[in-house]
mmCIF file of C-alpha atoms and ligand atoms in Angstrom:
data_model
loop_
_atom_site.group_PDB
_atom_site.id
_atom_site.type_symbol
_atom_site.label_atom_id
_atom_site.label_comp_id
_atom_site.label_asym_id
_atom_site.label_seq_id
_atom_site.Cartn_x
_atom_site.Cartn_y
_atom_site.Cartn_z
ATOM 1 C CA MET Z 166 29.243 -102.166 -66.845
ATOM 2 C CA ILE Z 167 25.926 -100.420 -67.028
ATOM 3 C CA SER Z 168 24.924 -99.364 -70.280
ATOM 4 C CA VAL Z 169 22.290 -96.104 -70.027
ATOM 5 C CA ALA Z 170 20.251 -94.213 -72.533
ATOM 6 C CA ILE Z 171 19.428 -90.425 -72.269
ATOM 7 C CA MET Z 172 16.272 -88.973 -74.609
ATOM 8 C CA GLY Z 173 16.579 -85.375 -74.673
ATOM 9 C CA HIS Z 174 19.370 -83.405 -74.885
ATOM 10 C CA GLY Z 175 17.382 -79.915 -72.910
ATOM 11 C CA VAL Z 176 17.996 -78.177 -69.823
ATOM 12 C CA VAL Z 177 17.855 -81.480 -67.080
ATOM 13 C CA GLY Z 178 18.841 -84.293 -69.925
ATOM 14 C CA SER Z 179 22.163 -82.857 -70.568
ATOM 15 C CA GLY Z 180 22.659 -82.317 -66.628
ATOM 16 C CA VAL Z 181 22.137 -86.001 -66.402
ATOM 17 C CA ALA Z 182 24.448 -86.394 -68.722
ATOM 18 C CA GLU Z 183 27.103 -84.001 -66.782
ATOM 19 C CA ILE Z 184 27.098 -85.338 -63.497
ATOM 20 C CA LEU Z 185 27.491 -89.032 -64.828
ATOM 21 C CA ALA Z 186 30.557 -87.911 -66.489
ATOM 22 C CA THR Z 187 31.478 -85.508 -63.477
ATOM 23 C CA HIS Z 188 30.866 -87.653 -60.453
ATOM 24 C CA LYS Z 189 31.833 -91.102 -62.046
ATOM 25 C CA GLN Z 190 34.100 -92.269 -59.396
ATOM 26 C CA LYS Z 191 31.847 -90.983 -56.785
ATOM 27 C CA LEU Z 192 28.869 -93.024 -58.699
ATOM 28 C CA PHE Z 193 31.525 -95.924 -58.871
ATOM 29 C CA ALA Z 194 31.797 -96.256 -54.811
ATOM 30 C CA ALA Z 195 27.525 -96.539 -54.696
ATOM 31 C CA ILE Z 196 27.481 -98.885 -56.929
ATOM 32 C CA GLY Z 197 30.219 -101.058 -57.745
ATOM 33 C CA GLU Z 198 29.730 -100.639 -61.331
ATOM 34 C CA GLU Z 199 30.584 -98.522 -63.958
ATOM 35 C CA ILE Z 200 27.700 -96.659 -65.799
ATOM 36 C CA ASP Z 201 27.978 -95.559 -69.375
ATOM 37 C CA ILE Z 202 25.953 -93.250 -71.752
ATOM 38 C CA LYS Z 203 25.558 -95.533 -74.537
ATOM 39 C CA TYR Z 204 23.030 -93.151 -76.619
ATOM 40 C CA ILE Z 205 21.139 -90.253 -76.241
ATOM 41 C CA LEU Z 206 18.134 -89.522 -77.959
ATOM 42 C CA ASP Z 207 17.945 -86.105 -79.455
ATOM 43 C CA LEU Z 208 16.596 -84.874 -82.985
ATOM 44 C CA ARG Z 209 19.451 -81.235 -82.601
ATOM 45 C CA GLU Z 210 22.516 -81.904 -83.518
ATOM 46 C CA PHE Z 211 25.425 -81.456 -80.809
ATOM 47 C CA PRO Z 212 28.492 -81.982 -82.906
ATOM 48 C CA ASP Z 213 30.997 -79.853 -79.865
ATOM 49 C CA SER Z 214 29.028 -81.882 -77.119
ATOM 50 C CA PRO Z 215 32.120 -84.676 -75.412
ATOM 51 C CA PHE Z 216 29.377 -87.019 -76.089
ATOM 52 C CA ALA Z 217 28.881 -86.359 -79.759
ATOM 53 C CA ASP Z 218 29.403 -89.542 -80.335
ATOM 54 C CA ARG Z 219 26.936 -90.736 -78.663
ATOM 55 C CA PHE Z 220 23.566 -89.395 -80.404
ATOM 56 C CA THR Z 221 20.543 -90.730 -81.911
ATOM 57 C CA LYS Z 222 17.484 -89.793 -84.039
ATOM 58 C CA ASP Z 223 16.419 -93.210 -83.756
ATOM 59 C CA PHE Z 224 14.564 -94.365 -80.781
ATOM 60 C CA ASN Z 225 14.479 -98.445 -82.108
ATOM 61 C CA VAL Z 226 18.154 -98.236 -81.249
ATOM 62 C CA ILE Z 227 17.648 -97.779 -77.555
ATOM 63 C CA ALA Z 228 14.511 -99.807 -78.014
ATOM 64 C CA ASP Z 229 16.847 -102.557 -79.914
ATOM 65 C CA ASP Z 230 19.556 -102.607 -77.532
ATOM 66 C CA ILE Z 231 19.523 -105.096 -74.920
ATOM 67 C CA GLU Z 232 22.216 -103.941 -73.193
ATOM 68 C CA VAL Z 233 20.978 -100.818 -72.101
ATOM 69 C CA ARG Z 234 19.156 -101.610 -68.937
ATOM 70 C CA VAL Z 235 18.028 -98.368 -67.359
ATOM 71 C CA VAL Z 236 16.368 -95.455 -70.383
ATOM 72 C CA VAL Z 237 16.225 -91.257 -68.704
ATOM 73 C CA GLU Z 238 13.079 -89.534 -70.166
ATOM 74 C CA THR Z 239 14.079 -86.244 -69.970
ATOM 75 C CA MET Z 240 12.121 -84.992 -73.117
ATOM 76 C CA GLY Z 241 9.372 -83.331 -71.519
ATOM 77 C CA GLY Z 242 5.459 -83.582 -72.992
ATOM 78 C CA LEU Z 243 3.132 -86.292 -73.495
ATOM 79 C CA HIS Z 244 3.873 -87.612 -76.880
ATOM 80 C CA PRO Z 245 6.388 -88.989 -77.913
ATOM 81 C CA ALA Z 246 7.073 -89.665 -74.235
ATOM 82 C CA TYR Z 247 4.768 -92.012 -73.309
ATOM 83 C CA GLU Z 248 4.817 -94.194 -76.501
ATOM 84 C CA PHE Z 249 8.599 -94.586 -75.688
ATOM 85 C CA VAL Z 250 8.952 -95.371 -71.716
ATOM 86 C CA LYS Z 251 6.447 -97.409 -72.197
ATOM 87 C CA GLU Z 252 8.121 -99.615 -75.049
ATOM 88 C CA CYS Z 253 11.162 -99.662 -72.920
ATOM 89 C CA LEU Z 254 8.892 -100.846 -69.913
ATOM 90 C CA SER Z 255 7.792 -102.779 -72.357
ATOM 91 C CA ARG Z 256 10.687 -104.499 -72.599
ATOM 92 C CA GLY Z 257 11.771 -104.886 -69.797
ATOM 93 C CA LYS Z 258 13.792 -102.390 -69.221
ATOM 94 C CA SER Z 259 13.889 -99.755 -66.466
ATOM 95 C CA VAL Z 260 13.027 -96.325 -66.463
ATOM 96 C CA VAL Z 261 13.990 -92.628 -64.853
ATOM 97 C CA THR Z 262 11.868 -89.438 -66.133
ATOM 98 C CA SER Z 263 11.654 -85.737 -64.540
ATOM 99 C CA ASN Z 264 8.645 -85.287 -66.815
ATOM 100 C CA LYS Z 265 5.866 -84.498 -63.946
ATOM 101 C CA GLU Z 266 2.781 -84.394 -67.026
ATOM 102 C CA LEU Z 267 3.995 -88.143 -68.377
ATOM 103 C CA VAL Z 268 3.243 -89.324 -64.462
ATOM 104 C CA ALA Z 269 1.042 -86.743 -63.345
ATOM 105 C CA ALA Z 270 -1.280 -88.457 -67.048
ATOM 106 C CA TYR Z 271 0.154 -92.327 -66.834
ATOM 107 C CA GLY Z 272 1.728 -92.796 -63.334
ATOM 108 C CA ALA Z 273 -0.252 -95.752 -62.777
ATOM 109 C CA GLU Z 274 -0.259 -97.381 -66.019
ATOM 110 C CA LEU Z 275 3.011 -97.218 -66.320
ATOM 111 C CA LEU Z 276 4.180 -98.426 -62.752
ATOM 112 C CA ALA Z 277 1.638 -101.322 -63.016
ATOM 113 C CA LEU Z 278 3.454 -102.111 -66.459
ATOM 114 C CA ALA Z 279 7.133 -101.573 -64.622
ATOM 115 C CA SER Z 280 5.650 -103.865 -62.327
ATOM 116 C CA GLU Z 281 4.436 -106.662 -64.683
ATOM 117 C CA GLN Z 282 7.495 -106.996 -66.288
ATOM 118 C CA ASN Z 283 9.885 -106.247 -63.139
ATOM 119 C CA ALA Z 284 11.338 -103.197 -64.146
ATOM 120 C CA ASN Z 285 11.743 -100.121 -62.362
ATOM 121 C CA PHE Z 286 9.662 -96.686 -62.808
ATOM 122 C CA LEU Z 287 11.032 -93.943 -60.890
ATOM 123 C CA PHE Z 288 10.870 -90.111 -61.348
ATOM 124 C CA GLU Z 289 11.819 -88.043 -58.449
ATOM 125 C CA ALA Z 290 13.149 -85.606 -59.964
ATOM 126 C CA SER Z 291 9.008 -84.664 -61.602
ATOM 127 C CA VAL Z 292 8.280 -83.039 -57.821
ATOM 128 C CA GLY Z 293 10.076 -80.481 -56.485
ATOM 129 C CA GLY Z 294 13.490 -80.476 -58.850
ATOM 130 C CA GLY Z 295 16.911 -81.449 -56.650
ATOM 131 C CA ILE Z 296 14.740 -81.717 -53.898
ATOM 132 C CA PRO Z 297 14.172 -85.429 -51.832
ATOM 133 C CA ILE Z 298 9.791 -85.776 -51.954
ATOM 134 C CA ILE Z 299 9.015 -89.014 -53.697
ATOM 135 C CA ARG Z 300 11.210 -91.779 -51.447
ATOM 136 C CA PRO Z 301 10.662 -89.699 -48.096
ATOM 137 C CA ILE Z 302 6.634 -90.271 -49.191
ATOM 138 C CA ASN Z 303 7.613 -93.552 -50.536
ATOM 139 C CA GLN Z 304 10.021 -94.801 -47.627
ATOM 140 C CA CYS Z 305 11.158 -92.638 -44.870
ATOM 141 C CA LEU Z 306 8.085 -91.917 -44.267
ATOM 142 C CA VAL Z 307 5.777 -94.765 -45.252
ATOM 143 C CA ALA Z 308 4.877 -96.131 -41.263
ATOM 144 C CA ASN Z 309 2.758 -92.415 -41.500
ATOM 145 C CA ASN Z 310 -0.170 -92.022 -42.235
ATOM 146 C CA VAL Z 311 -0.488 -88.854 -43.711
ATOM 147 C CA SER Z 312 -2.818 -86.726 -43.275
ATOM 148 C CA GLU Z 313 -1.869 -83.644 -45.842
ATOM 149 C CA ILE Z 314 0.723 -82.755 -47.888
ATOM 150 C CA ALA Z 315 0.724 -78.239 -48.657
ATOM 151 C CA GLY Z 316 3.238 -76.955 -50.589
ATOM 152 C CA ILE Z 317 5.298 -74.335 -53.129
ATOM 153 C CA LEU Z 318 5.713 -76.515 -56.163
ATOM 154 C CA ASN Z 319 6.230 -73.865 -59.407
ATOM 155 C CA GLY Z 320 9.750 -71.887 -58.850
ATOM 156 C CA THR Z 321 8.307 -69.419 -61.431
ATOM 157 C CA THR Z 322 5.454 -67.869 -59.953
ATOM 158 C CA ASN Z 323 7.116 -67.787 -56.213
ATOM 159 C CA PHE Z 324 9.535 -65.705 -57.839
ATOM 160 C CA ILE Z 325 6.837 -63.913 -59.893
ATOM 161 C CA LEU Z 326 5.491 -63.640 -56.058
ATOM 162 C CA THR Z 327 8.166 -62.795 -53.982
ATOM 163 C CA LYS Z 328 8.814 -59.553 -56.814
ATOM 164 C CA MET Z 329 5.770 -58.321 -56.100
ATOM 165 C CA ILE Z 330 5.847 -59.052 -51.979
ATOM 166 C CA HIS Z 331 9.636 -58.163 -51.910
ATOM 167 C CA GLU Z 332 9.999 -55.444 -54.271
ATOM 168 C CA GLY Z 333 6.265 -53.802 -55.013
ATOM 169 C CA MET Z 334 6.480 -55.327 -58.748
ATOM 170 C CA GLY Z 335 3.202 -55.529 -60.147
ATOM 171 C CA PHE Z 336 2.601 -58.691 -61.699
ATOM 172 C CA GLU Z 337 3.384 -58.759 -65.534
ATOM 173 C CA GLU Z 338 6.600 -56.856 -64.647
ATOM 174 C CA ALA Z 339 7.762 -59.405 -62.519
ATOM 175 C CA LEU Z 340 6.555 -61.708 -65.097
ATOM 176 C CA LYS Z 341 8.824 -60.361 -67.243
ATOM 177 C CA LEU Z 342 12.027 -60.496 -65.186
ATOM 178 C CA ALA Z 343 11.120 -64.412 -64.875
ATOM 179 C CA GLN Z 344 10.891 -64.181 -67.943
ATOM 180 C CA GLU Z 345 14.752 -62.809 -69.167
ATOM 181 C CA LEU Z 346 16.111 -64.750 -66.046
ATOM 182 C CA GLY Z 347 14.773 -67.395 -68.470
ATOM 183 C CA TYR Z 348 13.009 -69.026 -64.973
ATOM 184 C CA ALA Z 349 9.679 -68.603 -66.737
ATOM 185 C CA GLU Z 350 8.863 -69.845 -70.627
ATOM 186 C CA ARG Z 351 8.142 -67.396 -73.141
ATOM 187 C CA ASN Z 352 4.472 -68.867 -73.406
ATOM 188 C CA PRO Z 353 4.462 -68.949 -69.278
ATOM 189 C CA GLU Z 354 0.802 -70.444 -69.004
ATOM 190 C CA ALA Z 355 1.648 -73.617 -67.434
ATOM 191 C CA ASP Z 356 3.511 -71.996 -64.345
ATOM 192 C CA VAL Z 357 1.531 -68.819 -63.958
ATOM 193 C CA GLU Z 358 -2.055 -70.894 -64.610
ATOM 194 C CA GLY Z 359 -1.302 -73.467 -62.020
ATOM 195 C CA HIS Z 360 -1.042 -76.616 -64.431
ATOM 196 C CA ASP Z 361 2.417 -77.189 -63.250
ATOM 197 C CA ALA Z 362 2.160 -77.213 -59.868
ATOM 198 C CA CYS Z 363 -1.445 -79.508 -60.520
ATOM 199 C CA ARG Z 364 0.801 -81.947 -61.668
ATOM 200 C CA LYS Z 365 2.781 -82.103 -58.634
ATOM 201 C CA ILE Z 366 0.090 -81.977 -56.057
ATOM 202 C CA CYS Z 367 -1.365 -84.600 -58.396
ATOM 203 C CA ILE Z 368 1.576 -87.086 -57.627
ATOM 204 C CA LEU Z 369 2.484 -86.825 -54.465
ATOM 205 C CA ALA Z 370 -1.296 -87.094 -53.192
ATOM 206 C CA SER Z 371 -1.390 -90.410 -55.868
ATOM 207 C CA LEU Z 372 1.348 -91.590 -53.905
ATOM 208 C CA ALA Z 373 0.812 -90.591 -50.093
ATOM 209 C CA PHE Z 374 -2.817 -92.039 -51.146
ATOM 210 C CA GLY Z 375 -2.506 -94.973 -52.731
ATOM 211 C CA LYS Z 376 -5.198 -93.524 -56.002
ATOM 212 C CA HIS Z 377 -4.250 -91.921 -59.152
ATOM 213 C CA ILE Z 378 -5.376 -88.553 -59.416
ATOM 214 C CA TYR Z 379 -5.213 -86.760 -61.930
ATOM 215 C CA PRO Z 380 -5.079 -83.319 -63.108
ATOM 216 C CA ASP Z 381 -8.420 -82.616 -65.296
ATOM 217 C CA ALA Z 382 -10.082 -83.989 -61.283
ATOM 218 C CA VAL Z 383 -8.345 -80.911 -59.751
ATOM 219 C CA HIS Z 384 -9.653 -77.417 -58.944
ATOM 220 C CA THR Z 385 -6.751 -75.195 -60.443
ATOM 221 C CA GLU Z 386 -6.027 -71.558 -60.230
ATOM 222 C CA GLY Z 387 -2.818 -69.957 -61.394
ATOM 223 C CA ILE Z 388 -1.926 -66.050 -59.430
ATOM 224 C CA THR Z 389 -2.650 -63.943 -62.746
ATOM 225 C CA LYS Z 390 -5.418 -61.947 -60.900
ATOM 226 C CA ILE Z 391 -3.545 -61.533 -57.379
ATOM 227 C CA THR Z 392 -2.472 -57.555 -57.455
ATOM 228 C CA ALA Z 393 -0.171 -55.265 -55.194
ATOM 229 C CA ALA Z 394 -3.709 -54.387 -53.374
ATOM 230 C CA ASP Z 395 -3.912 -58.473 -52.655
ATOM 231 C CA VAL Z 396 -0.208 -58.240 -51.569
ATOM 232 C CA GLU Z 397 -0.573 -55.455 -49.135
ATOM 233 C CA TYR Z 398 -4.014 -56.779 -47.506
ATOM 234 C CA ALA Z 399 -1.954 -60.121 -47.149
ATOM 235 C CA GLU Z 400 0.673 -58.020 -44.866
ATOM 236 C CA ALA Z 401 -2.009 -56.569 -42.720
ATOM 237 C CA TRP Z 402 -3.239 -59.672 -42.252
ATOM 238 C CA GLY Z 403 0.668 -61.261 -40.937
ATOM 239 C CA GLY Z 404 1.152 -63.202 -43.828
ATOM 240 C CA VAL Z 405 2.284 -63.091 -47.243
ATOM 241 C CA ILE Z 406 0.191 -64.814 -51.026
ATOM 242 C CA LYS Z 407 2.219 -68.069 -52.382
ATOM 243 C CA LEU Z 408 0.879 -70.510 -55.297
ATOM 244 C CA ILE Z 409 0.325 -73.900 -52.921
ATOM 245 C CA GLY Z 410 -0.910 -77.215 -54.209
ATOM 246 C CA SER Z 411 -2.031 -78.891 -51.241
ATOM 247 C CA VAL Z 412 -3.867 -81.626 -50.142
ATOM 248 C CA LYS Z 413 -5.544 -83.264 -47.410
ATOM 249 C CA LYS Z 414 -7.389 -86.372 -46.354
ATOM 250 C CA ILE Z 415 -10.933 -85.826 -45.339
ATOM 251 C CA ASP Z 416 -11.872 -89.345 -44.265
ATOM 252 C CA LYS Z 417 -10.786 -92.775 -45.489
ATOM 253 C CA ASP Z 418 -12.253 -92.044 -49.171
ATOM 254 C CA THR Z 419 -12.229 -88.708 -50.006
ATOM 255 C CA ILE Z 420 -9.360 -86.210 -50.177
ATOM 256 C CA ASP Z 421 -9.630 -82.211 -50.976
ATOM 257 C CA ILE Z 422 -7.129 -81.228 -53.634
ATOM 258 C CA VAL Z 423 -6.883 -77.260 -54.643
ATOM 259 C CA VAL Z 424 -4.217 -75.098 -56.334
ATOM 260 C CA ALA Z 425 -4.947 -71.717 -56.135
ATOM 261 C CA PRO Z 426 -3.107 -68.756 -54.346
ATOM 262 C CA MET Z 427 -3.596 -68.530 -50.807
ATOM 263 C CA PHE Z 428 -3.026 -66.189 -47.519
ATOM 264 C CA VAL Z 429 -0.527 -68.295 -45.940
ATOM 265 C CA PRO Z 430 0.680 -66.451 -42.397
ATOM 266 C CA ASN Z 431 4.118 -65.469 -41.264
ATOM 267 C CA GLU Z 432 4.489 -68.419 -38.593
ATOM 268 C CA SER Z 433 4.376 -70.411 -41.477
ATOM 269 C CA GLN Z 434 6.773 -72.857 -42.572
ATOM 270 C CA LEU Z 435 6.320 -71.938 -46.313
ATOM 271 C CA ALA Z 436 5.952 -68.268 -45.699
ATOM 272 C CA ASN Z 437 9.569 -67.669 -45.965
ATOM 273 C CA ILE Z 438 10.062 -69.611 -48.398
ATOM 274 C CA ASP Z 439 11.113 -67.319 -51.634
ATOM 275 C CA ASP Z 440 12.640 -67.077 -55.153
ATOM 276 C CA VAL Z 441 12.503 -70.038 -57.901
ATOM 277 C CA PHE Z 442 12.747 -72.461 -53.858
ATOM 278 C CA ASN Z 443 10.344 -74.711 -53.784
ATOM 279 C CA GLY Z 444 9.004 -76.419 -49.922
ATOM 280 C CA ILE Z 445 6.714 -79.108 -49.692
ATOM 281 C CA MET Z 446 5.253 -79.623 -45.970
ATOM 282 C CA VAL Z 447 3.946 -83.689 -45.464
ATOM 283 C CA ARG Z 448 2.040 -84.335 -42.480
ATOM 284 C CA GLY Z 449 2.068 -87.726 -40.925
ATOM 285 C CA ASP Z 450 0.363 -88.964 -37.512
ATOM 286 C CA CYS Z 451 4.144 -90.381 -35.850
ATOM 287 C CA THR Z 452 5.865 -87.327 -37.278
ATOM 288 C CA GLY Z 453 4.415 -84.114 -37.048
ATOM 289 C CA ASP Z 454 5.062 -81.810 -40.250
ATOM 290 C CA VAL Z 455 8.204 -82.659 -42.196
ATOM 291 C CA VAL Z 456 9.000 -79.831 -44.496
ATOM 292 C CA PHE Z 457 11.800 -80.042 -47.448
ATOM 293 C CA TYR Z 458 13.284 -77.345 -49.252
ATOM 294 C CA GLY Z 459 15.525 -76.699 -52.261
ATOM 295 C CA LYS Z 460 15.427 -76.384 -55.437
ATOM 296 C CA GLY Z 461 12.439 -77.009 -57.444
ATOM 297 C CA ALA Z 462 14.293 -76.310 -60.435
ATOM 298 C CA GLY Z 463 17.049 -76.138 -62.314
ATOM 299 C CA LYS Z 464 19.605 -78.149 -64.836
ATOM 300 C CA LEU Z 465 21.797 -79.950 -62.652
ATOM 301 C CA PRO Z 466 19.807 -80.289 -59.098
ATOM 302 C CA THR Z 467 17.031 -81.159 -61.070
ATOM 303 C CA ALA Z 468 19.593 -84.044 -62.906
ATOM 304 C CA SER Z 469 20.351 -84.851 -58.847
ATOM 305 C CA ALA Z 470 17.458 -86.170 -58.606
ATOM 306 C CA VAL Z 471 17.543 -88.531 -62.565
ATOM 307 C CA VAL Z 472 21.220 -89.501 -61.495
ATOM 308 C CA ALA Z 473 20.006 -90.423 -57.566
ATOM 309 C CA ASP Z 474 17.373 -92.891 -59.241
ATOM 310 C CA ILE Z 475 19.316 -94.084 -62.193
ATOM 311 C CA ILE Z 476 21.641 -95.562 -59.276
ATOM 312 C CA ASP Z 477 18.414 -97.021 -57.104
ATOM 313 C CA SER Z 478 17.158 -98.732 -60.256
ATOM 314 C CA ILE Z 479 20.478 -100.465 -60.361
ATOM 315 C CA LYS Z 480 20.327 -101.586 -56.966
ATOM 316 C CA HIS Z 481 17.291 -103.498 -57.394
ATOM 317 C CA PHE Z 482 17.604 -104.390 -61.271
ATOM 318 C CA LYS Z 483 16.621 -107.916 -59.589
ATOM 319 C CA SER Z 484 13.835 -107.283 -57.432
ATOM 320 C CA ARG Z 485 12.261 -104.562 -58.485
ATOM 321 C CA LYS Z 486 11.666 -101.481 -56.673
ATOM 322 C CA TYR Z 487 8.560 -101.291 -54.302
ATOM 323 C CA LEU Z 488 6.255 -98.530 -55.893
ATOM 324 C CA SER Z 489 3.344 -98.090 -56.642
ATOM 325 C CA TRP Z 490 -0.420 -96.784 -56.679
ATOM 326 C CA ALA Z 491 -4.063 -97.853 -58.043
ATOM 327 C CA ASP Z 492 -5.697 -95.984 -61.224
ATOM 328 C CA SER Z 493 -8.781 -94.677 -60.170
ATOM 329 C CA ASP Z 494 -11.613 -92.422 -61.100
ATOM 330 C CA ASN Z 495 -11.104 -88.858 -59.719
ATOM 331 C CA SER Z 496 -14.676 -90.641 -56.886
ATOM 332 C CA SER Z 497 -12.324 -89.850 -54.145
ATOM 333 C CA VAL Z 498 -12.026 -85.960 -54.866
ATOM 334 C CA LEU Z 499 -14.181 -83.467 -53.005
ATOM 335 C CA PRO Z 500 -16.144 -81.118 -55.153
ATOM 336 C CA TYR Z 501 -14.259 -78.447 -54.674
ATOM 337 C CA GLU Z 502 -17.030 -76.454 -54.080
ATOM 338 C CA ASP Z 503 -17.836 -78.107 -50.679
ATOM 339 C CA SER Z 504 -14.097 -77.283 -49.656
ATOM 340 C CA VAL Z 505 -14.430 -75.551 -46.589
ATOM 341 C CA ARG Z 506 -11.428 -72.636 -45.497
ATOM 342 C CA ALA Z 507 -11.815 -68.836 -44.564
ATOM 343 C CA MET Z 508 -11.589 -66.392 -47.317
ATOM 344 C CA TYR Z 509 -10.287 -62.754 -48.171
ATOM 345 C CA VAL Z 510 -12.745 -60.498 -49.598
ATOM 346 C CA ARG Z 511 -11.348 -57.240 -51.775
ATOM 347 C CA GLY Z 512 -14.268 -55.120 -52.613
ATOM 348 C CA VAL Z 513 -15.418 -51.754 -54.147
ATOM 349 C CA THR Z 514 -18.599 -49.576 -52.835
ATOM 350 C CA ASP Z 515 -19.840 -46.162 -52.173
ATOM 351 C CA ASP Z 516 -20.634 -46.443 -48.846
ATOM 352 C CA LYS Z 517 -17.902 -48.298 -46.385
ATOM 353 C CA ALA Z 518 -19.342 -48.437 -43.404
ATOM 354 C CA ALA Z 519 -22.375 -49.913 -45.063
ATOM 355 C CA ALA Z 520 -20.525 -52.296 -46.950
ATOM 356 C CA TYR Z 521 -18.343 -53.396 -43.618
ATOM 357 C CA ASP Z 522 -22.023 -53.893 -41.562
ATOM 358 C CA LYS Z 523 -24.067 -55.954 -44.959
ATOM 359 C CA ALA Z 524 -20.867 -57.852 -45.439
ATOM 360 C CA ARG Z 525 -21.436 -58.779 -41.644
ATOM 361 C CA ALA Z 526 -24.960 -59.257 -41.436
ATOM 362 C CA VAL Z 527 -24.142 -62.003 -44.698
ATOM 363 C CA PHE Z 528 -21.050 -63.509 -43.609
ATOM 364 C CA GLY Z 529 -21.745 -63.385 -39.683
ATOM 365 C CA GLU Z 530 -18.335 -62.552 -37.996
ATOM 366 C CA ILE Z 531 -15.710 -61.001 -40.228
ATOM 367 C CA HIS Z 532 -12.272 -59.662 -39.949
ATOM 368 C CA GLU Z 533 -11.683 -56.042 -41.329
ATOM 369 C CA LEU Z 534 -8.037 -55.496 -42.550
ATOM 370 C CA SER Z 535 -6.867 -52.014 -43.048
ATOM 371 C CA LYS Z 536 -4.000 -50.634 -45.618
ATOM 372 C CA GLU Z 537 -2.018 -47.087 -45.922
ATOM 373 C CA ASN Z 538 -3.149 -45.286 -48.971
ATOM 374 C CA ALA Z 539 -5.442 -47.972 -48.861
ATOM 375 C CA PRO Z 540 -8.718 -45.870 -51.248
ATOM 376 C CA ASP Z 541 -11.723 -44.366 -50.014
ATOM 377 C CA SER Z 542 -13.773 -46.894 -51.700
ATOM 378 C CA GLU Z 543 -12.554 -50.114 -51.275
ATOM 379 C CA ILE Z 544 -13.214 -52.557 -48.446
ATOM 380 C CA ALA Z 545 -11.334 -56.112 -47.336
ATOM 381 C CA PHE Z 546 -11.850 -58.555 -44.905
ATOM 382 C CA ILE Z 547 -11.749 -62.264 -44.054
ATOM 383 C CA THR Z 548 -14.529 -64.357 -42.744
ATOM 384 C CA GLU Z 549 -14.816 -67.224 -40.874
ATOM 385 C CA PRO Z 550 -13.944 -71.109 -42.309
ATOM 386 C CA LEU Z 551 -16.975 -71.892 -45.120
ATOM 387 C CA ALA Z 552 -17.616 -74.253 -47.435
ATOM 388 C CA LEU Z 553 -16.726 -72.941 -51.359
ATOM 389 C CA SER Z 554 -20.501 -73.247 -52.216
ATOM 390 C CA ASP Z 555 -21.528 -71.239 -49.657
ATOM 391 C CA PHE Z 556 -18.712 -68.299 -49.795
ATOM 392 C CA ASN Z 557 -20.284 -68.342 -53.505
ATOM 393 C CA GLU Z 558 -24.135 -67.654 -52.331
ATOM 394 C CA LYS Z 559 -23.032 -64.353 -49.629
ATOM 395 C CA LEU Z 560 -20.918 -63.144 -51.734
ATOM 396 C CA GLY Z 561 -23.288 -63.099 -54.635
ATOM 397 C CA GLN Z 562 -25.389 -61.213 -51.329
ATOM 398 C CA LEU Z 563 -23.232 -58.318 -51.122
ATOM 399 C CA GLY Z 564 -25.240 -56.073 -53.345
ATOM 400 C CA ASP Z 565 -23.506 -53.161 -54.440
ATOM 401 C CA ILE Z 566 -19.871 -54.307 -53.633
ATOM 402 C CA GLU Z 567 -18.323 -55.268 -56.270
ATOM 403 C CA ALA Z 568 -16.034 -57.984 -55.482
ATOM 404 C CA LYS Z 569 -12.896 -57.893 -57.272
ATOM 405 C CA SER Z 570 -10.669 -60.006 -55.398
ATOM 406 C CA VAL Z 571 -11.372 -63.436 -52.862
ATOM 407 C CA ILE Z 572 -8.627 -65.711 -52.085
ATOM 408 C CA ARG Z 573 -8.255 -68.853 -50.279
ATOM 409 C CA ILE Z 574 -6.270 -68.626 -46.250
ATOM 410 C CA GLY Z 575 -4.008 -71.156 -45.902
ATOM 411 C CA ASP Z 576 -4.277 -73.335 -42.728
ATOM 412 C CA LEU Z 577 -0.801 -74.099 -42.731
HETATM 413 N N1 HSE K 872 8.531 -74.617 -64.436
HETATM 414 C C1 HSE K 872 9.114 -75.083 -63.357
HETATM 415 C C2 HSE K 872 9.233 -74.678 -62.179
HETATM 416 C C3 HSE K 872 9.864 -75.921 -63.812
HETATM 417 O O1 HSE K 872 9.194 -73.027 -62.425
HETATM 418 O O2 HSE K 872 8.831 -75.010 -61.247
HETATM 419 C C4 HSE K 872 10.262 -77.067 -62.415
HETATM 420 O O3 HSE K 872 9.557 -78.784 -62.814
#
C-alpha cells in the first residue's frame, strides 16, 4: 500500500481523489500496489465528501508522516504552495503538482532540491491539462533538437476568440459568456492578459532548452484589445486570431519567446483548435512537427495528468525520474524588440489612397487587406517580416494614419 496526501481539494484536487477512487483496479494493475489517500489538506469543511475522514487542516501532519511518500499539490498560487512543496521534497517525499505558477517561478530550485533528495518532482498537469506534453518532450522527443514550440495554451482565451471568430461576438460579450459557463474567473486577468499562457510557455521553454526561463523575462500581450474588425481582417487574409505562446531557438545561446495574439493561417494545425481546447506544436529536427491536442483544463482531464505523475513517481521511488533544467538569469532571451515577424496594421485616415501610398513608402512591400462594410476611413495591411523595433519606428513615420491595431503574423 502506498500512502499519498493531496494538498488542496478544489477542482483538480477533488478530481485526483475521484480518479484514485474510481480507477483503483486500473491503477493497481499499473504498479502492483494499492494507493491510499491518507490525508487531504484543506482549510474548508467537506462533511459530505466520501473522503471526509481524511481531511486535515494541518500541513505538518502530512510532512511528519513518514508513510506518506507522494504528496500532490493542487492548491494553486505561490504561497504557501512553494513552502509546503519545498518542505515535502526536503523530507524526501516525491511531489506532483498541477500548479504552473509554482513551476514557472521555482521550477529550477525545486527540481534541484528533488535531485538532492532523490525524490521526484513532476508536473505534467501544469501545461495543457490532460494533454501529455511534459513527458513527451522529456522522453519521447528526447532524441530531437527542438527548434520551436508554439501553442494555444489557454482554454479561456481560446473560447473567447472562438466566439468572436465564429459567432461574431465582441470581446466583452464573449468574456461574459466564458464567465457564465465557468471557464473564466470573475477576475479574468491571468487568462485574458496572457499571464497563464506565459507561465506555460516558460515551463515548456525551460524543459526543451534546459535553462529556466522566468515569466517576467517574456514579453506578454493578452487579447483584450482584439476587435471584431481585426477578426474579420484575419479572415480576409486567410486565417484566424489565436493567443499563441511561442518559443524559437535562434542560436545555441538565444531563444525568441513571446506570448501574443497572432494571425494564424488556416492551413496551420493550430488554426482549427477551437473552444476551450489547447493545441501545442513541437518542431523537432528528427520528427518534424508533432502536434498535441486536447482538453487543456477541467477537473478530470487535469486530474488524469496528476494521477499519471503519481504512478510515475511510485515507479521511480528507487531511482528518481530524470527531469531537470538549470537555473538561469534569463540572458538567453532575445530582447523582444529584436524579434522578427511580419505585422498586421489596422489604422484610420482621412485619405485612404494616400495612406496606402505612405505605408508602402515607409514599409516597402505591403499586402493590403479589405473586408465588407469597412469604414471609408479604415486601412489594413500586412508588412514583410521585420524586427519589432524597426516596425515601431516605421509606424511612427506614418504621419496622419492613426494605428488602431497591430498584431503579429504567426509563422505557424
Ligand atoms: N485558466 C486556464 C485556462 C486553466 O483557461 O486554460 C488551465 O490552466
